[in-house]
Amino acid sequence: MLNDPMPLTPIASAPQAEPEKRVRDRGATEKAILNAAKALLAEEGFQNFGINAVARKAGCDKQLIYRYYGGLNGLVDAIGADLGTWVKDRIPEDTGGMFLLTYGDLMERLSLLFLQALRDDPLMRRIVAWEVSENTEQVRRLSEARSKALATWLERMRGSLTPPKGVDAVAVNAILIAAIQHIVLSASAGGQCAGLALKASKDWEKAEQALKRIVRGVYG
Amino acid sequence: MLNDPMPLTPIASAPQAEPEKRVRDRGATEKAILNAAKALLAEEGFQNFGINAVARKAGCDKQLIYRYYGGLNGLVDAIGADLGTWVKDRIPEDTGGMFLLTYGDLMERLSLLFLQALRDDPLMRRIVAWEVSENTEQVRRLSEARSKALATWLERMRGSLTPPKGVDAVAVNAILIAAIQHIVLSASAGGQCAGLALKASKDWEKAEQALKRIVRGVYG
DNA sequence: GATCGATGTCGCCGCTCGGCGACATTCGAC
DNA sequence: GTCGAATGTCGCCGAGCGGCGACATCGATC
């Protein structure tokens, strides 16, 4: 994924194997930094996320992060902007709602899709965990970007379906989303949640079954 | 929150040289350390939780933490053991189940009780956030203690009621607990969750209403 | 060829961290 | 009284952190 850390160090001899010197390519460097930051966040979490770590991972000097992104905050903003692509990757065009007859059909499908998407996306998971653990400027920016991406995704998937009368869909859906996020986070961190094991796919089937039951219970 | 036997500590500030002589009381020092650790965790979260910070807050030398608790891990164990008291504080003896006719009644009540308890307990909130953010030895120990306390609480409150047939109560309840935990964490961190504001008591009423609806939907 | 801005690199600063060795003070047993 | 252990204190170490000034190198332009 990331370019190997340029063996330009003249330890033994002049590298004849490299006819062309590594180009000074600001765009590539910026990309390397951004990718390193995303990868670092996804792999290590926000605990060890800092200027030095990103620079190490990107194989560049940390000064460049200051120059190109204005420091960690700017870099986090860039990650947030990059999060917009999350939506496009996760909209199945073909099942755009024409087979979803009821709001319950829709929410059942969305719940399972969101669950799966979160399980498959370590970066998103780390960001969610970050959101509930800190309240710094960086987190706020990232959180806003994620929130917007999620809202856009829900909006696009919803189509023209409307929730049944008498149900506060915003509140209910917030709770459903909260449940999904926390279940995935718990599983990712400790392999279980409130006594429910969440490791084998059999475990996840039980969770999905329960989730469907809950959605159907409230939305019919 | 915690009884402070020493009137010398000003509010959340490093204790200066007291005119009053400080007695050599190992028990009191141990208590001060434990209280400082709990308070620090509750107030600052796990980000800045370390030997130096605890010692500073306790107004003692960090060496004593090593001596008395065997380091941070032992101190965390002590916090975990202390968590057992959580159960006793939150069992209303009078409404021990005799007015709860159905499992749905029970779970509705438990959900709201748990929600309120979490909202009122910053330490517990921080621990939950810690659980989903890290997977270190310390977190594992603390998490286990919390899990056991929660399970005990649920067990005692459940009484003799049994869930309806055909419902995977373990899975469903895990999702409900996950939802509550994440809602409270999100609110605590950012004042909202998935587009649902969670600041004013009016907001919380909406959330509670939605939660009740969900519980009733699945448990009747 | 000389110049100058863009790009990349190096090393220092002050700080906090966890850990620990060494010392100071007090108290109880004898 | 004496002495040893319990209790409390001090300061150092190596490491990592964010931040930044100064330098090195390259490419385009004149």
Short mmCIF file of C-alpha atoms (C1' of nucleotides) in Angstrom, two decimals:
data_model
loop_
_atom_site.label_atom_id
_atom_site.label_comp_id
_atom_site.label_asym_id
_atom_site.label_seq_id
_atom_site.Cartn_x
_atom_site.Cartn_y
_atom_site.Cartn_z
CA MET A 1 0.00 0.00 0.00
CA LEU A 2 2.63 2.46 1.01
CA ASN A 3 5.80 2.96 -0.93
CA ASP A 4 8.72 1.23 0.65
CA PRO A 5 11.02 3.51 2.58
CA MET A 6 13.31 4.63 -0.17
CA PRO A 7 16.61 2.81 0.08
CA LEU A 8 18.51 5.88 -0.90
CA THR A 9 20.78 5.55 2.09
CA PRO A 10 24.21 5.10 0.55
CA ILE A 11 25.29 2.43 2.96
CA ALA A 12 27.25 0.24 0.59
CA SER A 13 27.40 1.87 -2.77
CA ALA A 14 25.69 4.24 -5.10
CA PRO A 15 22.41 2.69 -6.14
CA GLN A 16 22.89 2.09 -9.80
CA ALA A 17 19.78 -0.06 -9.87
CA GLU A 18 17.81 3.13 -9.51
CA PRO A 19 18.33 5.06 -12.68
CA GLU A 20 16.01 7.78 -11.60
CA LYS A 21 16.24 9.45 -8.32
CA ARG A 22 13.14 9.34 -6.19
CA VAL A 23 11.18 12.26 -7.49
CA ARG A 24 10.27 15.10 -5.24
CA ASP A 25 6.59 14.74 -5.65
CA ARG A 26 4.57 16.72 -3.22
CA GLY A 27 1.32 15.10 -4.29
CA ALA A 28 2.69 11.64 -3.70
CA THR A 29 4.08 12.65 -0.35
CA GLU A 30 0.80 14.16 0.72
CA LYS A 31 -0.96 10.99 -0.30
CA ALA A 32 1.55 8.86 1.57
CA ILE A 33 1.00 10.93 4.68
CA LEU A 34 -2.77 10.69 4.43
CA ASN A 35 -2.67 6.96 3.83
CA ALA A 36 -0.25 6.47 6.68
CA ALA A 37 -2.50 8.43 9.00
CA LYS A 38 -5.58 6.43 8.02
CA ALA A 39 -3.76 3.15 8.30
CA LEU A 40 -2.26 4.09 11.63
CA LEU A 41 -5.60 5.14 13.01
CA ALA A 42 -7.26 1.98 11.75
CA GLU A 43 -4.56 -0.33 13.06
CA GLU A 44 -3.43 1.25 16.28
CA GLY A 45 -6.35 3.40 17.25
CA PHE A 46 -6.19 6.92 18.51
CA GLN A 47 -4.00 6.14 21.51
CA ASN A 48 -0.71 6.33 19.68
CA PHE A 49 -1.90 8.67 16.99
CA GLY A 50 0.46 11.60 16.73
CA ILE A 51 2.75 13.58 14.52
CA ASN A 52 5.76 11.40 15.13
CA ALA A 53 3.91 8.13 14.56
CA VAL A 54 2.35 9.30 11.32
CA ALA A 55 5.64 10.62 10.02
CA ARG A 56 7.35 7.37 10.90
CA LYS A 57 4.69 5.35 9.16
CA ALA A 58 4.68 7.59 6.11
CA GLY A 59 8.45 7.39 5.94
CA CYS A 60 8.84 11.12 5.78
CA ASP A 61 9.83 13.90 8.07
CA LYS A 62 7.19 15.17 10.41
CA GLN A 63 7.94 18.68 9.31
CA LEU A 64 6.19 17.91 6.05
CA ILE A 65 2.99 17.17 7.92
CA TYR A 66 3.16 20.64 9.40
CA ARG A 67 3.89 22.15 6.02
CA TYR A 68 1.34 20.29 3.96
CA TYR A 69 -1.51 19.84 6.40
CA GLY A 70 -0.84 22.48 9.00
CA GLY A 71 -0.32 19.90 11.70
CA LEU A 72 -2.40 17.05 13.00
CA ASN A 73 -5.65 18.98 12.99
CA GLY A 74 -5.40 19.66 9.30
CA LEU A 75 -4.49 16.06 8.65
CA VAL A 76 -7.52 14.93 10.59
CA ASP A 77 -9.63 17.26 8.51
CA ALA A 78 -8.23 15.61 5.41
CA ILE A 79 -9.18 12.22 6.79
CA GLY A 80 -12.65 13.57 7.45
CA ALA A 81 -12.96 14.85 3.90
CA ASP A 82 -11.82 11.46 2.69
CA LEU A 83 -14.63 9.91 4.69
CA GLY A 84 -17.12 11.20 2.18
CA THR A 85 -16.15 8.39 -0.12
CA TRP A 86 -17.53 6.02 2.47
CA VAL A 87 -21.03 6.73 1.25
CA LYS A 88 -20.39 5.96 -2.39
CA ASP A 89 -18.75 2.66 -1.61
CA ARG A 90 -21.73 1.44 0.30
CA ILE A 91 -24.73 2.24 -1.79
CA PRO A 92 -25.92 -0.78 -3.70
CA GLU A 93 -27.50 0.82 -6.71
CA ASP A 94 -29.62 -2.08 -7.78
CA THR A 95 -31.65 -2.55 -4.61
CA GLY A 96 -32.49 1.10 -4.43
CA GLY A 97 -35.69 0.62 -2.51
CA MET A 98 -38.04 -0.75 -5.11
CA PHE A 99 -38.27 -4.05 -3.30
CA LEU A 100 -38.57 -2.48 0.09
CA LEU A 101 -42.29 -2.11 0.61
CA THR A 102 -42.37 -0.89 4.17
CA TYR A 103 -40.31 1.25 6.45
CA GLY A 104 -39.69 -1.87 8.51
CA ASP A 105 -38.23 -3.62 5.45
CA LEU A 106 -35.98 -0.65 4.92
CA MET A 107 -34.74 -0.34 8.48
CA GLU A 108 -34.11 -4.04 8.80
CA ARG A 109 -32.00 -3.92 5.69
CA LEU A 110 -30.22 -0.73 6.67
CA SER A 111 -29.45 -2.06 10.12
CA LEU A 112 -27.83 -5.18 8.78
CA LEU A 113 -25.97 -3.25 6.10
CA PHE A 114 -24.65 -0.78 8.62
CA LEU A 115 -23.64 -3.56 10.97
CA GLN A 116 -21.72 -5.29 8.22
CA ALA A 117 -20.15 -2.07 6.97
CA LEU A 118 -18.88 -1.20 10.43
CA ARG A 119 -17.55 -4.69 10.98
CA ASP A 120 -15.64 -4.42 7.72
CA ASP A 121 -14.20 -0.98 8.28
CA PRO A 122 -11.59 -0.74 11.01
CA LEU A 123 -10.99 2.96 10.39
CA MET A 124 -14.64 3.77 10.91
CA ARG A 125 -14.66 1.69 14.06
CA ARG A 126 -11.71 3.53 15.49
CA ILE A 127 -13.33 6.83 14.75
CA VAL A 128 -16.51 5.80 16.51
CA ALA A 129 -14.50 4.68 19.51
CA TRP A 130 -12.62 7.94 19.42
CA GLU A 131 -15.86 9.88 19.38
CA VAL A 132 -17.09 8.42 22.63
CA SER A 133 -13.74 8.65 24.37
CA GLU A 134 -12.59 12.17 23.82
CA ASN A 135 -13.98 15.56 23.06
CA THR A 136 -11.14 17.41 21.46
CA GLU A 137 -11.10 19.63 18.43
CA GLN A 138 -9.73 16.83 16.29
CA VAL A 139 -12.44 14.41 17.31
CA ARG A 140 -15.13 16.99 16.81
CA ARG A 141 -14.08 17.60 13.23
CA LEU A 142 -13.76 13.95 12.41
CA SER A 143 -17.04 13.19 14.12
CA GLU A 144 -18.84 15.82 12.14
CA ALA A 145 -17.56 14.42 8.88
CA ARG A 146 -18.61 10.91 9.87
CA SER A 147 -21.99 12.10 11.03
CA LYS A 148 -22.58 13.85 7.75
CA ALA A 149 -21.49 10.82 5.75
CA LEU A 150 -23.80 8.58 7.75
CA ALA A 151 -26.71 10.96 7.38
CA THR A 152 -26.15 11.19 3.64
CA TRP A 153 -26.03 7.43 3.37
CA LEU A 154 -29.26 7.01 5.33
CA GLU A 155 -30.95 9.73 3.31
CA ARG A 156 -30.02 8.15 -0.01
CA MET A 157 -31.05 4.71 1.09
CA ARG A 158 -34.33 5.83 2.57
CA GLY A 159 -35.70 6.94 -0.73
CA SER A 160 -39.32 7.96 -0.45
CA LEU A 161 -40.31 5.66 2.39
CA THR A 162 -41.62 7.34 5.50
CA PRO A 163 -41.79 5.96 9.02
CA PRO A 164 -45.12 4.89 10.46
CA LYS A 165 -47.14 7.47 12.33
CA GLY A 166 -46.76 7.69 16.04
CA VAL A 167 -43.16 6.57 16.07
CA ASP A 168 -40.32 8.99 16.74
CA ALA A 169 -38.15 7.57 13.99
CA VAL A 170 -35.23 9.90 14.69
CA ALA A 171 -34.98 8.77 18.29
CA VAL A 172 -35.62 5.11 17.54
CA ASN A 173 -33.08 5.07 14.74
CA ALA A 174 -30.54 6.83 16.90
CA ILE A 175 -30.91 4.06 19.43
CA LEU A 176 -30.64 1.41 16.74
CA ILE A 177 -27.49 3.00 15.36
CA ALA A 178 -26.09 3.33 18.85
CA ALA A 179 -26.76 -0.34 19.48
CA ILE A 180 -25.06 -1.40 16.27
CA GLN A 181 -22.06 0.79 16.86
CA HIS A 182 -21.57 -0.37 20.39
CA ILE A 183 -22.06 -4.02 19.57
CA VAL A 184 -19.41 -3.83 16.87
CA LEU A 185 -17.05 -1.84 19.07
CA SER A 186 -17.44 -4.23 21.97
CA ALA A 187 -16.90 -7.20 19.73
CA SER A 188 -13.85 -5.63 18.17
CA ALA A 189 -12.35 -4.79 21.53
CA GLY A 190 -13.23 -7.78 23.63
CA GLY A 191 -15.05 -10.33 21.51
CA GLN A 192 -18.26 -10.04 23.47
CA CYS A 193 -20.90 -7.63 24.67
CA ALA A 194 -22.91 -7.90 27.86
CA GLY A 195 -22.45 -11.63 28.08
CA LEU A 196 -23.10 -12.27 24.41
CA ALA A 197 -20.08 -13.77 22.69
CA LEU A 198 -19.29 -12.09 19.38
CA LYS A 199 -16.55 -14.00 17.67
CA ALA A 200 -17.74 -16.83 15.49
CA SER A 201 -20.09 -16.13 12.64
CA LYS A 202 -22.68 -18.14 14.54
CA ASP A 203 -22.54 -15.53 17.27
CA TRP A 204 -23.09 -12.78 14.77
CA GLU A 205 -26.07 -14.57 13.31
CA LYS A 206 -27.67 -14.53 16.72
CA ALA A 207 -26.96 -10.84 17.04
CA GLU A 208 -28.38 -10.14 13.62
CA GLN A 209 -31.46 -12.18 14.40
CA ALA A 210 -32.00 -10.23 17.59
CA LEU A 211 -31.45 -6.96 15.78
CA LYS A 212 -33.99 -7.89 13.12
CA ARG A 213 -36.44 -8.84 15.80
CA ILE A 214 -35.99 -5.51 17.52
CA VAL A 215 -36.41 -3.56 14.29
CA ARG A 216 -39.50 -5.52 13.38
CA GLY A 217 -40.88 -5.09 16.85
CA VAL A 218 -40.83 -1.35 16.62
CA TYR A 219 -41.47 -0.84 12.91
CA GLY A 220 -43.61 -3.86 12.12
CA MET B 1 -18.70 11.80 45.56
CA LEU B 2 -16.33 10.04 47.86
CA ASN B 3 -15.89 10.87 51.46
CA ASP B 4 -12.74 12.75 51.96
CA PRO B 5 -11.39 12.26 55.44
CA MET B 6 -8.73 14.84 54.91
CA PRO B 7 -10.02 18.39 55.02
CA LEU B 8 -6.73 19.60 53.73
CA THR B 9 -7.22 18.85 50.08
CA PRO B 10 -8.59 21.83 48.24
CA ILE B 11 -10.89 21.16 45.31
CA ALA B 12 -9.04 19.49 42.49
CA SER B 13 -5.75 21.16 42.99
CA ALA B 14 -2.36 20.01 43.98
CA PRO B 15 -2.06 20.09 47.71
CA GLN B 16 0.52 22.49 48.92
CA ALA B 17 2.66 22.17 51.98
CA GLU B 18 0.13 21.91 54.75
CA PRO B 19 0.81 23.63 58.03
CA GLU B 20 -0.70 20.60 59.64
CA LYS B 21 1.52 17.64 59.95
CA ARG B 22 0.56 14.72 57.84
CA VAL B 23 0.21 11.58 59.88
CA ARG B 24 1.76 8.42 58.65
CA ASP B 25 -1.30 6.37 58.04
CA ARG B 26 -0.95 3.71 55.44
CA GLY B 27 -4.65 2.96 55.35
CA ALA B 28 -5.52 6.59 54.77
CA THR B 29 -2.87 6.90 52.09
CA GLU B 30 -4.12 3.82 50.32
CA LYS B 31 -7.62 5.20 50.41
CA ALA B 32 -6.45 8.55 49.14
CA ILE B 33 -4.70 6.86 46.25
CA LEU B 34 -7.72 4.76 45.37
CA ASN B 35 -10.05 7.74 45.56
CA ALA B 36 -7.68 9.84 43.52
CA ALA B 37 -7.51 7.14 40.87
CA LYS B 38 -11.28 6.79 40.68
CA ALA B 39 -11.81 10.53 40.59
CA LEU B 40 -9.13 11.01 37.98
CA LEU B 41 -10.58 8.30 35.79
CA ALA B 42 -14.06 9.72 36.17
CA GLU B 43 -13.04 13.28 35.46
CA GLU B 44 -10.29 13.03 32.92
CA GLY B 45 -10.88 9.66 31.36
CA PHE B 46 -8.30 7.05 30.60
CA GLN B 47 -6.23 9.28 28.32
CA ASN B 48 -4.22 10.91 31.04
CA PHE B 49 -4.54 8.08 33.50
CA GLY B 50 -1.12 7.12 34.76
CA ILE B 51 1.10 6.70 37.75
CA ASN B 52 2.24 10.30 37.79
CA ALA B 53 -1.24 11.74 37.43
CA VAL B 54 -2.69 9.58 40.18
CA ALA B 55 0.17 10.37 42.53
CA ARG B 56 -0.21 14.06 41.81
CA LYS B 57 -3.93 13.92 42.48
CA ALA B 58 -3.52 11.85 45.61
CA GLY B 59 -0.90 14.26 46.85
CA CYS B 60 1.57 11.52 47.53
CA ASP B 61 4.66 10.12 45.96
CA LYS B 62 4.17 7.73 43.10
CA GLN B 63 6.50 5.30 44.74
CA LEU B 64 3.76 4.56 47.25
CA ILE B 65 1.49 3.39 44.47
CA TYR B 66 4.12 0.87 43.50
CA ARG B 67 4.57 -0.19 47.08
CA TYR B 68 0.92 -0.44 48.07
CA TYR B 69 -0.74 -1.58 44.88
CA GLY B 70 2.12 -3.04 42.92
CA GLY B 71 1.75 -0.43 40.20
CA LEU B 72 -1.11 0.74 38.04
CA ASN B 73 -2.39 -2.75 37.31
CA GLY B 74 -2.91 -3.50 40.97
CA LEU B 75 -4.56 -0.14 41.45
CA VAL B 76 -6.92 -0.86 38.59
CA ASP B 77 -7.74 -4.20 40.20
CA ALA B 78 -8.60 -2.33 43.38
CA ILE B 79 -10.91 -0.06 41.41
CA GLY B 80 -12.50 -3.13 39.90
CA ALA B 81 -13.05 -4.68 43.31
CA ASP B 82 -14.58 -1.42 44.44
CA LEU B 83 -16.98 -1.64 41.53
CA GLY B 84 -18.84 -4.39 43.33
CA THR B 85 -20.47 -1.78 45.49
CA TRP B 86 -22.16 -0.48 42.37
CA VAL B 87 -24.71 -3.25 42.59
CA LYS B 88 -25.78 -2.60 46.14
CA ASP B 89 -26.29 1.08 45.52
CA ARG B 90 -28.65 0.45 42.70
CA ILE B 91 -31.07 -2.18 43.90
CA PRO B 92 -34.31 -0.66 45.04
CA GLU B 93 -35.44 -3.21 47.56
CA ASP B 94 -39.06 -2.16 47.69
CA THR B 95 -39.94 -2.72 44.06
CA GLY B 96 -38.36 -6.09 43.98
CA GLY B 97 -40.46 -7.38 41.14
CA MET B 98 -43.81 -7.93 42.72
CA PHE B 99 -45.37 -5.24 40.59
CA LEU B 100 -43.66 -6.37 37.45
CA LEU B 101 -46.03 -8.81 35.91
CA THR B 102 -44.33 -9.51 32.62
CA TYR B 103 -40.82 -9.77 31.29
CA GLY B 104 -41.58 -6.71 29.20
CA ASP B 105 -42.43 -4.76 32.35
CA LEU B 106 -39.15 -5.87 33.83
CA MET B 107 -36.98 -5.02 30.87
CA GLU B 108 -38.60 -1.66 30.37
CA ARG B 109 -37.88 -0.82 33.96
CA LEU B 110 -34.37 -2.21 33.87
CA SER B 111 -33.54 -0.35 30.69
CA LEU B 112 -34.58 2.97 32.13
CA LEU B 113 -32.85 2.25 35.43
CA PHE B 114 -29.64 1.30 33.69
CA LEU B 115 -29.82 4.37 31.48
CA GLN B 116 -30.23 6.61 34.48
CA ALA B 117 -27.53 4.83 36.45
CA LEU B 118 -25.02 5.25 33.64
CA ARG B 119 -25.91 8.89 33.17
CA ASP B 120 -25.32 9.47 36.85
CA ASP B 121 -22.03 7.61 37.11
CA PRO B 122 -19.11 9.25 35.32
CA LEU B 123 -16.67 6.58 36.45
CA MET B 124 -18.76 3.82 34.97
CA ARG B 125 -19.09 5.79 31.76
CA ARG B 126 -15.35 6.20 31.46
CA ILE B 127 -14.85 2.52 32.02
CA VAL B 128 -17.31 1.64 29.30
CA ALA B 129 -15.56 4.03 26.93
CA TRP B 130 -12.25 2.53 27.91
CA GLU B 131 -13.54 -0.94 27.20
CA VAL B 132 -14.35 -0.17 23.59
CA SER B 133 -11.19 1.78 22.95
CA GLU B 134 -8.40 -0.40 24.19
CA ASN B 135 -7.66 -4.00 24.87
CA THR B 136 -4.92 -3.94 27.43
CA GLU B 137 -4.45 -5.96 30.55
CA GLN B 138 -5.75 -3.13 32.68
CA VAL B 139 -8.92 -2.71 30.66
CA ARG B 140 -9.53 -6.43 30.63
CA ARG B 141 -9.45 -6.63 34.39
CA LEU B 142 -11.64 -3.62 34.89
CA SER B 143 -14.02 -4.78 32.22
CA GLU B 144 -14.42 -8.15 33.83
CA ALA B 145 -15.27 -6.57 37.16
CA ARG B 146 -17.82 -4.31 35.53
CA SER B 147 -19.30 -7.15 33.55
CA LYS B 148 -19.71 -9.22 36.68
CA ALA B 149 -21.28 -6.34 38.57
CA LEU B 150 -23.72 -5.73 35.75
CA ALA B 151 -24.61 -9.39 35.48
CA THR B 152 -25.19 -9.61 39.22
CA TRP B 153 -27.40 -6.57 39.12
CA LEU B 154 -29.46 -7.95 36.27
CA GLU B 155 -29.74 -11.30 37.95
CA ARG B 156 -30.98 -9.84 41.21
CA MET B 157 -33.45 -7.56 39.51
CA ARG B 158 -34.80 -10.27 37.26
CA GLY B 159 -36.21 -12.28 40.08
CA SER B 160 -38.20 -15.24 38.82
CA LEU B 161 -39.45 -13.70 35.60
CA THR B 162 -38.51 -15.51 32.41
CA PRO B 163 -38.38 -14.16 28.89
CA PRO B 164 -41.09 -15.13 26.42
CA LYS B 165 -40.54 -18.21 24.30
CA GLY B 166 -38.99 -17.80 20.90
CA VAL B 167 -36.93 -14.77 21.84
CA ASP B 168 -33.18 -14.94 22.29
CA ALA B 169 -33.21 -12.82 25.41
CA VAL B 170 -29.45 -12.89 25.85
CA ALA B 171 -28.85 -11.48 22.39
CA VAL B 172 -31.70 -9.00 22.55
CA ASN B 173 -30.67 -7.76 25.96
CA ALA B 174 -27.08 -7.44 24.85
CA ILE B 175 -28.23 -5.18 22.05
CA LEU B 176 -30.40 -3.18 24.41
CA ILE B 177 -27.51 -2.72 26.82
CA ALA B 178 -25.21 -1.81 23.96
CA ALA B 179 -27.71 0.79 22.79
CA ILE B 180 -28.02 2.33 26.24
CA GLN B 181 -24.29 2.41 26.80
CA HIS B 182 -23.57 3.98 23.47
CA ILE B 183 -26.34 6.53 23.75
CA VAL B 184 -25.05 7.68 27.11
CA LEU B 185 -21.45 7.70 25.92
CA SER B 186 -22.29 9.68 22.82
CA ALA B 187 -24.32 12.15 24.81
CA SER B 188 -21.57 12.53 27.35
CA ALA B 189 -18.94 13.08 24.70
CA GLY B 190 -20.75 15.18 22.15
CA GLY B 191 -24.25 15.91 23.37
CA GLN B 192 -25.90 13.98 20.58
CA CYS B 193 -26.09 10.62 18.88
CA ALA B 194 -26.81 9.98 15.24
CA GLY B 195 -28.61 13.25 14.78
CA LEU B 196 -30.56 13.01 18.01
CA ALA B 197 -29.69 15.82 20.41
CA LEU B 198 -29.09 14.62 23.95
CA LYS B 199 -28.66 17.60 26.19
CA ALA B 200 -31.89 18.94 27.62
CA SER B 201 -34.11 16.68 29.69
CA LYS B 202 -36.66 16.98 26.91
CA ASP B 203 -34.19 15.24 24.62
CA TRP B 204 -33.74 12.46 27.11
CA GLU B 205 -37.46 11.98 27.43
CA LYS B 206 -37.61 11.35 23.72
CA ALA B 207 -34.80 8.85 23.99
CA GLU B 208 -36.47 7.09 26.89
CA GLN B 209 -39.74 6.99 25.02
CA ALA B 210 -38.05 5.42 22.02
CA LEU B 211 -36.25 2.96 24.24
CA LYS B 212 -39.48 1.91 25.91
CA ARG B 213 -41.10 1.49 22.53
CA ILE B 214 -38.28 -0.73 21.39
CA VAL B 215 -38.41 -2.85 24.51
CA ARG B 216 -42.15 -3.21 24.27
CA GLY B 217 -41.89 -4.00 20.60
CA VAL B 218 -39.70 -6.99 21.21
CA TYR B 219 -40.99 -8.16 24.58
CA GLY B 220 -44.59 -7.04 24.40
"C1'" DG C 1 25.91 29.27 -14.85
"C1'" DA C 2 23.47 31.82 -11.07
"C1'" DT C 3 19.46 32.33 -8.40
"C1'" DC C 4 15.54 31.30 -5.78
"C1'" DG C 5 11.55 28.92 -4.23
"C1'" DA C 6 9.82 24.29 -3.40
"C1'" DT C 7 10.74 20.07 -1.28
"C1'" DG C 8 12.87 17.11 1.99
"C1'" DT C 9 16.07 16.31 6.34
"C1'" DC C 10 18.29 16.89 10.69
"C1'" DG C 11 18.68 17.90 15.36
"C1'" DC C 12 17.44 20.54 19.23
"C1'" DC C 13 14.09 22.22 22.83
"C1'" DG C 14 11.12 21.63 26.90
"C1'" DC C 15 8.04 18.62 28.60
"C1'" DT C 16 5.79 14.27 30.56
"C1'" DC C 17 5.98 9.59 31.05
"C1'" DG C 18 7.00 5.01 33.77
"C1'" DG C 19 10.29 3.11 36.60
"C1'" DC C 20 13.53 2.87 40.26
"C1'" DG C 21 17.47 3.60 43.48
"C1'" DA C 22 18.67 6.09 47.48
"C1'" DC C 23 17.59 8.70 51.32
"C1'" DA C 24 14.67 10.72 55.35
"C1'" DT C 25 11.46 10.27 58.96
"C1'" DT C 26 8.70 7.96 62.18
"C1'" DC C 27 7.09 4.23 65.13
"C1'" DG C 28 7.01 0.03 67.62
"C1'" DA C 29 9.42 -3.98 69.60
"C1'" DC C 30 12.94 -5.28 72.51
"C1'" DG D 1 17.64 3.77 74.69
"C1'" DT D 2 18.44 1.11 70.22
"C1'" DC D 3 17.51 -0.71 66.24
"C1'" DG D 4 14.99 -2.25 62.36
"C1'" DA D 5 11.07 -1.98 59.64
"C1'" DA D 6 7.34 0.69 57.95
"C1'" DT D 7 6.25 4.87 55.77
"C1'" DG D 8 7.09 8.84 53.05
"C1'" DT D 9 10.28 11.80 49.79
"C1'" DC D 10 13.57 13.13 46.36
"C1'" DG D 11 15.78 13.05 42.12
"C1'" DC D 12 17.57 10.65 38.33
"C1'" DC D 13 17.18 7.82 34.00
"C1'" DG D 14 15.93 6.75 29.18
"C1'" DA D 15 12.27 7.29 26.23
"C1'" DG D 16 8.71 9.52 23.53
"C1'" DC D 17 6.10 13.49 22.65
"C1'" DG D 18 4.86 18.08 19.85
"C1'" DG D 19 7.00 21.83 17.93
"C1'" DC D 20 10.32 24.39 15.34
"C1'" DG D 21 14.61 26.51 13.54
"C1'" DA D 22 18.25 25.63 10.46
"C1'" DC D 23 20.17 23.26 6.81
"C1'" DA D 24 20.43 20.29 2.31
"C1'" DT D 25 18.94 19.31 -2.14
"C1'" DC D 26 16.59 19.72 -6.30
"C1'" DG D 27 14.16 22.10 -10.47
"C1'" DA D 28 12.72 25.73 -12.92
"C1'" DT D 29 13.71 30.11 -14.56
"C1'" DC D 30 16.45 33.91 -16.05
#
